[in-house]
């Protein structure tokens, strides 16, 4: 059984995950607006969901909750409620992808980048193995990854918009 703990941890002890798929918004206005909106919501309603981290040496690696951590920083908070799980490297990769799949506002290219980062680690031998781990069809994973082979102008457009929702 996987060991997990729930507690407040210092934000300064949280390191970014190398599997983070979210691309920083392309215009400073988008960044400020999105973070400010979330910060305002947390200020008014509290944090509805803890972040998910895993122990990493004397710190923690952020698995899920990047925007929540950023919003808490805006509010001047120094700690964040966190669910601490002892994920293996592979489990952390899968959880990161599955969490991204559940986001409504994740851009298609962000998902592709996330898949590619995980494939580049060698934890999964092929697209089929990754697709099985995340509960998706192998052709879906292939189609998502193929977006990274598109012309750079298309990739840049996809990184700024949600122009497409289905890769097929």
mmCIF file of C-alpha atoms in Angstrom:
data_model
loop_
_atom_site.group_PDB
_atom_site.id
_atom_site.type_symbol
_atom_site.label_atom_id
_atom_site.label_comp_id
_atom_site.label_asym_id
_atom_site.label_seq_id
_atom_site.Cartn_x
_atom_site.Cartn_y
_atom_site.Cartn_z
ATOM 1 C CA UNK A 1 0.000 0.000 0.000
ATOM 2 C CA UNK A 2 1.287 3.433 -0.899
ATOM 3 C CA UNK A 3 2.235 5.673 1.988
ATOM 4 C CA UNK A 4 0.640 9.120 2.084
ATOM 5 C CA UNK A 5 0.500 12.013 4.498
ATOM 6 C CA UNK A 6 -1.486 15.225 4.573
ATOM 7 C CA UNK A 7 0.132 18.332 6.083
ATOM 8 C CA UNK A 8 1.030 21.953 5.484
ATOM 9 C CA UNK A 9 4.478 22.356 3.942
ATOM 10 C CA UNK A 10 6.615 25.375 3.210
ATOM 11 C CA UNK A 11 6.249 26.597 -0.351
ATOM 12 C CA UNK A 12 9.988 27.286 -0.426
ATOM 13 C CA UNK A 13 10.603 23.524 -0.121
ATOM 14 C CA UNK A 14 8.607 22.704 -3.276
ATOM 15 C CA UNK A 15 10.511 22.010 -6.497
ATOM 16 C CA UNK A 16 8.919 21.912 -9.950
ATOM 17 C CA UNK A 17 8.326 18.580 -11.580
ATOM 18 C CA UNK A 18 10.300 17.875 -14.739
ATOM 19 C CA UNK A 19 7.064 16.401 -16.148
ATOM 20 C CA UNK A 20 5.073 19.616 -15.881
ATOM 21 C CA UNK A 21 3.237 19.929 -19.169
ATOM 22 C CA UNK A 22 1.693 23.335 -18.726
ATOM 23 C CA UNK A 23 3.318 25.989 -20.867
ATOM 24 C CA UNK A 24 3.589 29.398 -19.294
ATOM 25 C CA UNK A 25 1.047 31.667 -20.932
ATOM 26 C CA UNK A 26 2.526 33.612 -23.779
ATOM 27 C CA UNK A 27 1.519 37.097 -22.762
ATOM 28 C CA UNK A 28 2.179 38.664 -19.401
ATOM 29 C CA UNK A 29 -1.440 39.792 -19.241
ATOM 30 C CA UNK A 30 -2.642 36.191 -19.518
ATOM 31 C CA UNK A 31 -0.273 35.099 -16.749
ATOM 32 C CA UNK A 32 -1.243 37.874 -14.380
ATOM 33 C CA UNK A 33 -4.961 37.529 -15.070
ATOM 34 C CA UNK A 34 -5.112 33.749 -14.581
ATOM 35 C CA UNK A 35 -3.002 33.780 -11.418
ATOM 36 C CA UNK A 36 -4.832 36.781 -9.978
ATOM 37 C CA UNK A 37 -8.218 35.144 -10.594
ATOM 38 C CA UNK A 38 -7.153 31.967 -8.835
ATOM 39 C CA UNK A 39 -5.553 33.936 -5.998
ATOM 40 C CA UNK A 40 -8.762 35.924 -5.540
ATOM 41 C CA UNK A 41 -10.817 32.731 -5.482
ATOM 42 C CA UNK A 42 -8.521 31.176 -2.880
ATOM 43 C CA UNK A 43 -8.653 34.361 -0.821
ATOM 44 C CA UNK A 44 -12.463 34.391 -0.887
ATOM 45 C CA UNK A 45 -13.179 30.670 -0.639
ATOM 46 C CA UNK A 46 -10.031 29.017 0.632
ATOM 47 C CA UNK A 47 -7.987 26.364 -1.112
ATOM 48 C CA UNK A 48 -10.436 23.677 -2.223
ATOM 49 C CA UNK A 49 -7.876 21.022 -3.105
ATOM 50 C CA UNK A 50 -4.411 20.402 -1.671
ATOM 51 C CA UNK A 51 -1.409 20.134 -3.927
ATOM 52 C CA UNK A 52 0.168 16.726 -4.456
ATOM 53 C CA UNK A 53 3.885 16.316 -3.829
ATOM 54 C CA UNK A 54 6.396 13.558 -3.322
ATOM 55 C CA UNK A 55 9.421 13.623 -1.039
ATOM 56 C CA UNK A 56 12.627 14.488 -2.856
ATOM 57 C CA UNK A 57 15.734 14.576 -0.673
ATOM 58 C CA UNK A 58 14.955 17.215 1.984
ATOM 59 C CA UNK A 59 12.352 18.938 -0.198
ATOM 60 C CA UNK A 60 9.264 17.993 -2.210
ATOM 61 C CA UNK A 61 8.623 17.602 -5.920
ATOM 62 C CA UNK A 62 5.351 19.148 -7.085
ATOM 63 C CA UNK A 63 3.245 16.559 -8.880
ATOM 64 C CA UNK A 64 -0.058 18.431 -9.127
ATOM 65 C CA UNK A 65 -0.998 22.001 -8.225
ATOM 66 C CA UNK A 66 1.397 24.364 -9.996
ATOM 67 C CA UNK A 67 -1.168 27.160 -10.426
ATOM 68 C CA UNK A 68 -2.370 26.789 -6.820
ATOM 69 C CA UNK A 69 1.166 27.230 -5.511
ATOM 70 C CA UNK A 70 1.665 30.309 -7.710
ATOM 71 C CA UNK A 71 -1.635 31.795 -6.513
ATOM 72 C CA UNK A 72 -0.684 31.232 -2.878
ATOM 73 C CA UNK A 73 2.605 33.046 -3.501
ATOM 74 C CA UNK A 74 0.622 36.031 -4.836
ATOM 75 C CA UNK A 75 -1.354 36.019 -1.601
ATOM 76 C CA UNK A 76 1.891 36.055 0.377
ATOM 77 C CA UNK A 77 1.322 32.627 1.874
ATOM 78 C CA UNK A 78 4.376 30.653 2.896
ATOM 79 C CA UNK A 79 2.764 27.238 3.346
ATOM 80 C CA UNK A 80 0.396 25.091 1.339
ATOM 81 C CA UNK A 81 -1.776 22.132 2.325
ATOM 82 C CA UNK A 82 -0.240 19.126 0.600
ATOM 83 C CA UNK A 83 -0.927 15.478 0.094
ATOM 84 C CA UNK A 84 2.494 13.846 0.310
ATOM 85 C CA UNK A 85 2.756 10.528 -1.517
ATOM 86 C CA UNK A 86 5.768 8.290 -1.911
ATOM 87 C CA UNK A 87 5.430 7.922 -5.662
ATOM 88 C CA UNK A 88 8.068 6.116 -7.663
ATOM 89 C CA UNK A 89 9.459 8.028 -10.640
ATOM 90 C CA UNK A 90 7.128 6.187 -12.995
ATOM 91 C CA UNK A 91 4.080 6.686 -10.763
ATOM 92 C CA UNK A 92 4.835 10.419 -10.559
ATOM 93 C CA UNK A 93 4.997 10.587 -14.348
ATOM 94 C CA UNK A 94 1.680 8.772 -14.789
ATOM 95 C CA UNK A 95 -0.083 10.844 -12.130
ATOM 96 C CA UNK A 96 1.175 14.048 -13.742
ATOM 97 C CA UNK A 97 -0.193 13.025 -17.149
ATOM 98 C CA UNK A 98 -3.521 11.807 -15.751
ATOM 99 C CA UNK A 99 -3.937 15.031 -13.780
ATOM 100 C CA UNK A 100 -3.279 17.017 -16.971
ATOM 101 C CA UNK A 101 -5.786 14.904 -18.916
ATOM 102 C CA UNK A 102 -8.472 15.912 -16.425
ATOM 103 C CA UNK A 103 -7.909 19.632 -16.921
ATOM 104 C CA UNK A 104 -10.418 21.447 -19.068
ATOM 105 C CA UNK A 105 -8.147 24.370 -19.910
ATOM 106 C CA UNK A 106 -5.021 22.430 -20.833
ATOM 107 C CA UNK A 107 -3.898 23.342 -24.321
ATOM 108 C CA UNK A 108 -3.367 20.480 -26.781
ATOM 109 C CA UNK A 109 0.301 21.309 -27.236
ATOM 110 C CA UNK A 110 0.798 21.264 -23.457
ATOM 111 C CA UNK A 111 -0.466 17.703 -23.331
ATOM 112 C CA UNK A 112 1.873 16.764 -26.176
ATOM 113 C CA UNK A 113 4.837 18.317 -24.354
ATOM 114 C CA UNK A 114 3.902 16.425 -21.208
ATOM 115 C CA UNK A 115 3.725 13.115 -23.093
ATOM 116 C CA UNK A 116 7.046 13.810 -24.822
ATOM 117 C CA UNK A 117 8.833 14.654 -21.578
ATOM 118 C CA UNK A 118 7.742 11.339 -20.137
ATOM 119 C CA UNK A 119 8.663 9.375 -23.243
ATOM 120 C CA UNK A 120 12.101 11.034 -23.214
ATOM 121 C CA UNK A 121 12.828 9.654 -19.726
ATOM 122 C CA UNK A 122 12.715 6.085 -21.012
ATOM 123 C CA UNK A 123 10.332 4.994 -18.259
ATOM 124 C CA UNK A 124 7.980 3.748 -20.953
ATOM 125 C CA UNK A 125 9.319 1.642 -23.797
ATOM 126 C CA UNK A 126 6.783 2.917 -26.324
ATOM 127 C CA UNK A 127 3.551 4.863 -26.853
ATOM 128 C CA UNK A 128 1.485 1.738 -26.291
ATOM 129 C CA UNK A 129 2.933 1.223 -22.809
ATOM 130 C CA UNK A 130 2.272 4.876 -21.916
ATOM 131 C CA UNK A 131 -1.251 4.708 -23.303
ATOM 132 C CA UNK A 132 -2.001 1.639 -21.194
ATOM 133 C CA UNK A 133 -0.656 3.342 -18.049
ATOM 134 C CA UNK A 134 -2.886 6.412 -18.522
ATOM 135 C CA UNK A 135 -5.968 4.549 -19.752
ATOM 136 C CA UNK A 136 -5.980 5.941 -23.280
ATOM 137 C CA UNK A 137 -5.849 4.357 -26.707
ATOM 138 C CA UNK A 138 -2.368 4.062 -28.247
ATOM 139 C CA UNK A 139 -3.508 5.929 -31.355
ATOM 140 C CA UNK A 140 -4.637 8.837 -29.128
ATOM 141 C CA UNK A 141 -1.175 9.076 -27.547
ATOM 142 C CA UNK A 142 0.410 8.872 -31.003
ATOM 143 C CA UNK A 143 -1.850 11.602 -32.370
ATOM 144 C CA UNK A 144 -1.063 13.856 -29.400
ATOM 145 C CA UNK A 145 2.678 13.324 -29.828
ATOM 146 C CA UNK A 146 2.426 13.964 -33.572
ATOM 147 C CA UNK A 147 1.315 17.541 -32.898
ATOM 148 C CA UNK A 148 4.940 18.234 -31.986
ATOM 149 C CA UNK A 149 5.948 17.319 -35.556
ATOM 150 C CA UNK A 150 3.755 20.035 -37.067
ATOM 151 C CA UNK A 151 5.108 23.211 -38.602
ATOM 152 C CA UNK A 152 6.489 25.536 -35.918
ATOM 153 C CA UNK A 153 3.877 28.212 -36.755
ATOM 154 C CA UNK A 154 1.083 25.751 -36.024
ATOM 155 C CA UNK A 155 2.743 24.633 -32.800
ATOM 156 C CA UNK A 156 3.090 28.254 -31.699
ATOM 157 C CA UNK A 157 -0.595 28.889 -32.483
ATOM 158 C CA UNK A 158 -1.619 25.787 -30.531
ATOM 159 C CA UNK A 159 0.535 26.885 -27.589
ATOM 160 C CA UNK A 160 -1.471 30.111 -27.387
ATOM 161 C CA UNK A 161 -4.979 28.802 -28.022
ATOM 162 C CA UNK A 162 -7.349 25.915 -27.582
ATOM 163 C CA UNK A 163 -7.987 25.914 -31.327
ATOM 164 C CA UNK A 164 -8.506 22.164 -31.392
ATOM 165 C CA UNK A 165 -9.821 19.815 -28.765
ATOM 166 C CA UNK A 166 -9.597 16.537 -30.663
ATOM 167 C CA UNK A 167 -6.393 15.405 -32.299
ATOM 168 C CA UNK A 168 -8.079 13.229 -34.914
#
